[in-house]
Structures are given as structure tokens and as C-alpha cells.
PDB file of C-alpha atoms in Angstrom:
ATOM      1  CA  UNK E   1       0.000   0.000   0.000  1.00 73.00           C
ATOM      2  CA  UNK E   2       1.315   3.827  -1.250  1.00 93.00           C
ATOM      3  CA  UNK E   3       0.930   6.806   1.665  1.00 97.00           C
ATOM      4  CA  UNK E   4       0.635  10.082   1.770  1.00 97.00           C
ATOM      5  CA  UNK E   5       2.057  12.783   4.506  1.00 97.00           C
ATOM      6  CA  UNK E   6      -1.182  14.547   5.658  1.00 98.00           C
ATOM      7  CA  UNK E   7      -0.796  17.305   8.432  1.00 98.00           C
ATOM      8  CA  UNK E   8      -4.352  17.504   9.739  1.00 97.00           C
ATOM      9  CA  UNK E   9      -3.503  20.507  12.228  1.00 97.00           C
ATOM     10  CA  UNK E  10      -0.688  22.271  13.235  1.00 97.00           C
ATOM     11  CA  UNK E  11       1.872  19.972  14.891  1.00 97.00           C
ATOM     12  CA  UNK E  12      -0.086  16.937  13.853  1.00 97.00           C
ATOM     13  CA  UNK E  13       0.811  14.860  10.997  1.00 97.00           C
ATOM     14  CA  UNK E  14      -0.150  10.938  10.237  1.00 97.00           C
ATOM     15  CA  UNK E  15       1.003   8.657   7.059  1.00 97.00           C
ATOM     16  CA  UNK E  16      -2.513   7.941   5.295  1.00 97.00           C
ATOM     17  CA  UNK E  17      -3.517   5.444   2.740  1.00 97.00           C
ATOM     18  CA  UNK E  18      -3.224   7.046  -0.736  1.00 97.00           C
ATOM     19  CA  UNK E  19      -5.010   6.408  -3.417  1.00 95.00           C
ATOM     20  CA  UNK E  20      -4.296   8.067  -6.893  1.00 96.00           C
ATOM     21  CA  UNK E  21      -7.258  11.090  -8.380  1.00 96.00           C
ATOM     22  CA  UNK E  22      -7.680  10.115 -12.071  1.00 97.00           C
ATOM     23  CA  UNK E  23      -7.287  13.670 -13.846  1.00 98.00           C
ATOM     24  CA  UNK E  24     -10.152  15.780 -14.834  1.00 98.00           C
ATOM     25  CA  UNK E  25     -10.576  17.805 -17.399  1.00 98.00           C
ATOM     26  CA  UNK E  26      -7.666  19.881 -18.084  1.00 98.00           C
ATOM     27  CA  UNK E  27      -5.501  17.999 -15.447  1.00 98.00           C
ATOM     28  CA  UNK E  28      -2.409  15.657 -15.374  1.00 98.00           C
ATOM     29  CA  UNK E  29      -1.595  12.429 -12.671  1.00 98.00           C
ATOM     30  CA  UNK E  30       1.873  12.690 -12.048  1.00 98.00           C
ATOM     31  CA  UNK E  31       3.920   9.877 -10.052  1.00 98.00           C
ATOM     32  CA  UNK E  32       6.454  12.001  -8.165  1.00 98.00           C
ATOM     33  CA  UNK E  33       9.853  10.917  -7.924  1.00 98.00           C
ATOM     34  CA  UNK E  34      11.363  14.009  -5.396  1.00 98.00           C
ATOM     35  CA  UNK E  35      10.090  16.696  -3.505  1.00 97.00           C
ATOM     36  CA  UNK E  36      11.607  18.989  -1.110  1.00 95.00           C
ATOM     37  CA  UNK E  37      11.139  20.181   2.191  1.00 95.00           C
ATOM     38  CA  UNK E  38      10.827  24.143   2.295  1.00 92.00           C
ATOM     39  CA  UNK E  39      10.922  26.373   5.351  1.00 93.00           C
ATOM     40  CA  UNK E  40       7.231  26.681   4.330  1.00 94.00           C
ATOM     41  CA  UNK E  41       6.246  23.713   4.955  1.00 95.00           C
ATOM     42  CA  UNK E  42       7.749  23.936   8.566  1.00 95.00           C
ATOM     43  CA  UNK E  43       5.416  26.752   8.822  1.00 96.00           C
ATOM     44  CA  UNK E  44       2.885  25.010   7.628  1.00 96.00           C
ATOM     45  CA  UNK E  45       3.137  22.367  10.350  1.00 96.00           C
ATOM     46  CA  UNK E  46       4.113  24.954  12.878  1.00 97.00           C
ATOM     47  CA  UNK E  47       1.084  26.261  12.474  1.00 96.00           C
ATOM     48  CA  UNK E  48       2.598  29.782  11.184  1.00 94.00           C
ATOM     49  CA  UNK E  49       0.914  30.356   8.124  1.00 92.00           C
ATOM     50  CA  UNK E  50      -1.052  33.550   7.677  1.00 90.00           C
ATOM     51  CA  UNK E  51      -4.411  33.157   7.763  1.00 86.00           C
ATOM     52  CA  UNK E  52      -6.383  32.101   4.083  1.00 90.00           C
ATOM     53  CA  UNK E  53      -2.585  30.538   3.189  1.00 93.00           C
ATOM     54  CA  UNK E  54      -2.873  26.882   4.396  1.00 96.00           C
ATOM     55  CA  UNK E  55      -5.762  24.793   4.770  1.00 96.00           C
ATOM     56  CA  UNK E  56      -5.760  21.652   6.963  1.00 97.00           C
ATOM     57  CA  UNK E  57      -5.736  18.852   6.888  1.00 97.00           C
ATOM     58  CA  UNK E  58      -3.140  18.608   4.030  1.00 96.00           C
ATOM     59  CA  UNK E  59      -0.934  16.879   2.087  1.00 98.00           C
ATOM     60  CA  UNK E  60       2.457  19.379   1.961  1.00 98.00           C
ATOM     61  CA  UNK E  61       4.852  19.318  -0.799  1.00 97.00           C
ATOM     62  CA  UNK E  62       5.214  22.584  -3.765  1.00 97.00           C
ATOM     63  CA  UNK E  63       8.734  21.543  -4.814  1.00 97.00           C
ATOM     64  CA  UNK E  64       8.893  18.670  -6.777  1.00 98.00           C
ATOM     65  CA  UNK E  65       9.738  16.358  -9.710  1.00 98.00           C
ATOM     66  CA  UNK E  66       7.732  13.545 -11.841  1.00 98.00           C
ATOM     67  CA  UNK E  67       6.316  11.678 -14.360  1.00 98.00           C
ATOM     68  CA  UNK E  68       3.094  12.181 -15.865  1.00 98.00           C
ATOM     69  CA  UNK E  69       1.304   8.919 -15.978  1.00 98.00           C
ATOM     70  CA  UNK E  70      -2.333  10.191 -17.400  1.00 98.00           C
ATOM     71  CA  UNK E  71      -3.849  13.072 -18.833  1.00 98.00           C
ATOM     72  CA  UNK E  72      -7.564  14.552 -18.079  1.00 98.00           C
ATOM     73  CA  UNK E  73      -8.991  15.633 -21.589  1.00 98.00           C
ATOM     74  CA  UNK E  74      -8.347  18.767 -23.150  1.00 98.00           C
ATOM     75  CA  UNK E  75      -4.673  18.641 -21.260  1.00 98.00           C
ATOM     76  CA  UNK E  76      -1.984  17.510 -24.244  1.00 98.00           C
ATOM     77  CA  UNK E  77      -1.738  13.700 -24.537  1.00 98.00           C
ATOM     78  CA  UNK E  78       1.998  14.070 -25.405  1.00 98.00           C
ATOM     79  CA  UNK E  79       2.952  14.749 -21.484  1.00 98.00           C
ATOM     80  CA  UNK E  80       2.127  11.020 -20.560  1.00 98.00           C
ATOM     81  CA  UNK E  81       5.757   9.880 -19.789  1.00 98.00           C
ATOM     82  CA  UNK E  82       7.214  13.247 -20.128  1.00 98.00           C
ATOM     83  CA  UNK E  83       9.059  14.208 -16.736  1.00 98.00           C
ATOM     84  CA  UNK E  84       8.102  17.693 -15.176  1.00 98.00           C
ATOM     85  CA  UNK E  85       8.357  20.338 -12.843  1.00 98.00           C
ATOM     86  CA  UNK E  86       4.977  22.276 -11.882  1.00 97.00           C
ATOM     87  CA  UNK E  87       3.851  25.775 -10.521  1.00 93.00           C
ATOM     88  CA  UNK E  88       2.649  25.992  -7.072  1.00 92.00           C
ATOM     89  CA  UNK E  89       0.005  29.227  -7.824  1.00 90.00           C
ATOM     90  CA  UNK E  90      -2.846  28.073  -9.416  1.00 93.00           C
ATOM     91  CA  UNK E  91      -4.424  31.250 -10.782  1.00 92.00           C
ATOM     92  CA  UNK E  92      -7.528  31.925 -12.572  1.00 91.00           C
ATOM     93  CA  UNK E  93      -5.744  33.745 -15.547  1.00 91.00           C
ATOM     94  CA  UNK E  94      -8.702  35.716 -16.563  1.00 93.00           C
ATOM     95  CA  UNK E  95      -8.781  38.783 -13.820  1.00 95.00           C
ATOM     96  CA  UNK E  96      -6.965  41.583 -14.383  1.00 95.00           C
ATOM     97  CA  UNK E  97      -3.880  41.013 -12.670  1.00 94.00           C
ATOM     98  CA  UNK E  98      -3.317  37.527 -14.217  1.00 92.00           C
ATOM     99  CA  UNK E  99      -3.462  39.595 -17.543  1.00 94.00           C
ATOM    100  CA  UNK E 100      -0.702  41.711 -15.936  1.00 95.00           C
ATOM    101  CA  UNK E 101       1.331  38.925 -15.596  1.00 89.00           C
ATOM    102  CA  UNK E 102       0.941  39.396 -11.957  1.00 89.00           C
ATOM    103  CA  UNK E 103      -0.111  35.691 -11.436  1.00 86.00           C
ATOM    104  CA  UNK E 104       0.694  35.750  -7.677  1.00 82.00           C
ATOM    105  CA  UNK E 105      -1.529  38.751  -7.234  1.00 88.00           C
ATOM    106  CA  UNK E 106      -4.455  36.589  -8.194  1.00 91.00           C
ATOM    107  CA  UNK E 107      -8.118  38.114  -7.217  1.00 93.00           C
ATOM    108  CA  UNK E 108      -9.918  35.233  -7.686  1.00 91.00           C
ATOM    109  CA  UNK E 109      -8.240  34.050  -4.634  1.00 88.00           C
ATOM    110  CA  UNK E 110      -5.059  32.357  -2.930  1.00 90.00           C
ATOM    111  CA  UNK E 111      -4.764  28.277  -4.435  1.00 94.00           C
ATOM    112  CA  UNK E 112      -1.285  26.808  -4.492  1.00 95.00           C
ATOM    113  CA  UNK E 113      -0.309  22.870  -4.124  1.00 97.00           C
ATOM    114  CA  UNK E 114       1.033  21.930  -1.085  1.00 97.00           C
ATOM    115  CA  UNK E 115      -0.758  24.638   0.801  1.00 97.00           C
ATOM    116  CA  UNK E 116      -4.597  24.835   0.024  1.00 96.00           C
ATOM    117  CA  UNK E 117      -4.566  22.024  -2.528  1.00 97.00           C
ATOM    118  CA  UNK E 118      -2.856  17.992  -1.831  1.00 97.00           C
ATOM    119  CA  UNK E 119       0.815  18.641  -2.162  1.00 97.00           C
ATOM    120  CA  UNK E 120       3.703  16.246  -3.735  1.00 98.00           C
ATOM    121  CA  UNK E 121       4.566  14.396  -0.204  1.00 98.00           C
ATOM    122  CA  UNK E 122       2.294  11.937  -1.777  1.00 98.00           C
ATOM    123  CA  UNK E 123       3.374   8.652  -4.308  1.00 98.00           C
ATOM    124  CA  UNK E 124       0.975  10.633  -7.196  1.00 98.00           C
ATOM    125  CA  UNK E 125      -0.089  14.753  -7.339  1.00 98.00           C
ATOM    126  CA  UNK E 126      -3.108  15.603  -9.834  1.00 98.00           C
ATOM    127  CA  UNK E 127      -2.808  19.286 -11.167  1.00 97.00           C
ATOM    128  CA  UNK E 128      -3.886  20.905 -14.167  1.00 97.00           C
ATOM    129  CA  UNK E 129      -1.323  20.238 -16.662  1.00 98.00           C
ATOM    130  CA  UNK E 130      -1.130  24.298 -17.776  1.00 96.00           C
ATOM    131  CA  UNK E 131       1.307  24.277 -14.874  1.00 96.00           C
ATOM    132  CA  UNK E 132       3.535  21.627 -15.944  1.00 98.00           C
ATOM    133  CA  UNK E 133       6.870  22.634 -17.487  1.00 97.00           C
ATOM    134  CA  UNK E 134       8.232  19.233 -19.312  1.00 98.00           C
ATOM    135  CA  UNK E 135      11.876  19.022 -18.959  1.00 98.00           C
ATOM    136  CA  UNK E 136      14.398  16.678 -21.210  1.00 98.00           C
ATOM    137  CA  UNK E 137      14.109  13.276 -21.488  1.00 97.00           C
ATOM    138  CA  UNK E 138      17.653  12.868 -19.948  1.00 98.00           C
ATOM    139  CA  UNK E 139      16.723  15.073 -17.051  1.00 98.00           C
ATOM    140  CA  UNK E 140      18.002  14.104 -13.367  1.00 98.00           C
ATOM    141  CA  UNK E 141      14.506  14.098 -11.782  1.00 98.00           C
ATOM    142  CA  UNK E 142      16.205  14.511  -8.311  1.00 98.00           C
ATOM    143  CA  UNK E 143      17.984  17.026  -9.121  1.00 97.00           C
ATOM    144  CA  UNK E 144      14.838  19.072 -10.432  1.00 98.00           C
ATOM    145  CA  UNK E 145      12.965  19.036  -7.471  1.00 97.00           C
ATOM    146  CA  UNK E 146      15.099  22.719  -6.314  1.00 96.00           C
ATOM    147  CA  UNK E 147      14.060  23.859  -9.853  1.00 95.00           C
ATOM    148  CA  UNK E 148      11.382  25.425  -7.968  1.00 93.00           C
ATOM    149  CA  UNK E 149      13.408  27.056  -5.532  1.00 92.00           C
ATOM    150  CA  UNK E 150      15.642  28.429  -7.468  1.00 93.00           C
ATOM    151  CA  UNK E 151      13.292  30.044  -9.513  1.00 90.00           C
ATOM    152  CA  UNK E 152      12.381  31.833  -6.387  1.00 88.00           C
ATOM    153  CA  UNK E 153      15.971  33.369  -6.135  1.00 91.00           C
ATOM    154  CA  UNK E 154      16.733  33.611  -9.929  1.00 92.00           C
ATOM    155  CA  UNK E 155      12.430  35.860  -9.314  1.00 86.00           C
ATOM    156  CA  UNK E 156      14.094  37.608  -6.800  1.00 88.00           C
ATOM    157  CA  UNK E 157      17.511  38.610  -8.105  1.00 93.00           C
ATOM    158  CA  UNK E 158      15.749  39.658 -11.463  1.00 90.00           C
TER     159      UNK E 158
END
């Protein structure tokens, strides 16, 4: 039997049974192979997390590595063995500061993995595939797990 981390409140966590979520529309199963442990995520157990920026109980997880398994429809067939990366913010990219390019600024409301939505410390992650960024085939999937933090310094420094 596969598990998933789930911290159900702050300073409780458990290893649950884990069953994979066959994609949906517009979404991609991923079987992760790495995924880091951010000071975030101590937060997130620590119970430190602003308010609206976690919610429990959930599985943590935001940087991470994989290989999509299945596709939802509408999401492109020809990520099914592809390895990725993926973006935490799930935006609505139709309000006005999504058009800005100000993803992260979202008004629809705050939705990231790992925080408000089940998180990589899991055997599989469903997401919509729009956040996927396919890497090469010879890729070091262990390796790209930090991709995700250091896009957060290489954000920063620019």
C-alpha cells in the first residue's frame, strides 16, 4: 500500500492510505519521484501560516519532480511519460492582474499545491497540466525538485 504525509492541524501529521485522483478535465496524474522540504512547509506544520494561506488537513509538498502517468482531456496527450516540474500558484488567468502577468496577485483568490490544494509528499499529485513545465528526457529528476526554488531566487535577483 502507497501513503501520503497529511498534516491535519498544526503539529499533527499521520502517514494515510493514498489512493491516486484520475485527472479531470484539463488535469495531469503525475507519479512524483522528489520533492523537497521548504521552510514553508515547517510553517505550515508549525502552524505559522497567515491566515487564508494553508488549509488543513493537508498533504504538503510545492517543490517537486515527476512523471506524468495520465492526462484529463483537453490537457496535451503528449505529457504522458514526459518528466516535469509544476507551478505551485494556481491562478484563474482571466482577472486583471493575471493579464498583468501578476499571477501571484491573483483576485480570484489564494490556491497553491502543497498549501490549500494535496501537495507532492504523496506517491501521485493531480494538477492541471497548464502548470507543468516538461523538462528533457535525460533530465536528473532529483535534481529538479530545487528547480522550484531556485526560480524563487533567480524571481528575486531579477
Amino acid at each position: 500500500m502507497s501513503t501520503a504525509v497529511v498534516v491535519e492541524a498544526p503539529g499533527s501529521h499521520r502517514l494515510v492510505p493514498h489512493e491516486p485522483r484520475e485527472p479531470g478535465p484539463g488535469e495531469a496524474l503525475v507519479r512524483v519521484h522528489a520533492v523537497g522540504i521548504c521552510g514553508s512547509d515547517r510553517e505550515v506544520y508549525q502552524g505559522n501560516r497567515p491566515e487564508g494561506y494553508v488549509r488543513y488537513p493537508l498533504t504538503p509538498g510545492h517543490e517537486w519532480s515527476g512523471t506524468v502517468t495520465a492526462v484529463g482531456a483537453g490537457a496535451p496527450a503528449a505529457l504522458v511519460g514526459r518528466k516535469v516540474v509544476g507551478e505551485g500558484f494556481r491562478n484563474c488567468q482571466v482577472c486583471d492582474r493575471c493579464h498583468a502577468g501578476e499571477t501571484t496577485l491573483c483576485t480570484a483568490g489564494y490556491e497553491e499545491t502543497g498549501f490549500t490544494e494535496p501537495g507532492a509528499m504523496a506517491p501521485t499529485l493531480t494538477l492541471p497540466a497548464r502548470l507543468l513545465h516538461p523538462l528533457p528526457d535525460d533530465a536528473d529528476l532529483t535534481a529538479a525538485a530545487l528547480l522550484e526554488p531556485a526560480a524563487c531566487v533567480a524571481a528575486a535577483a531579477l
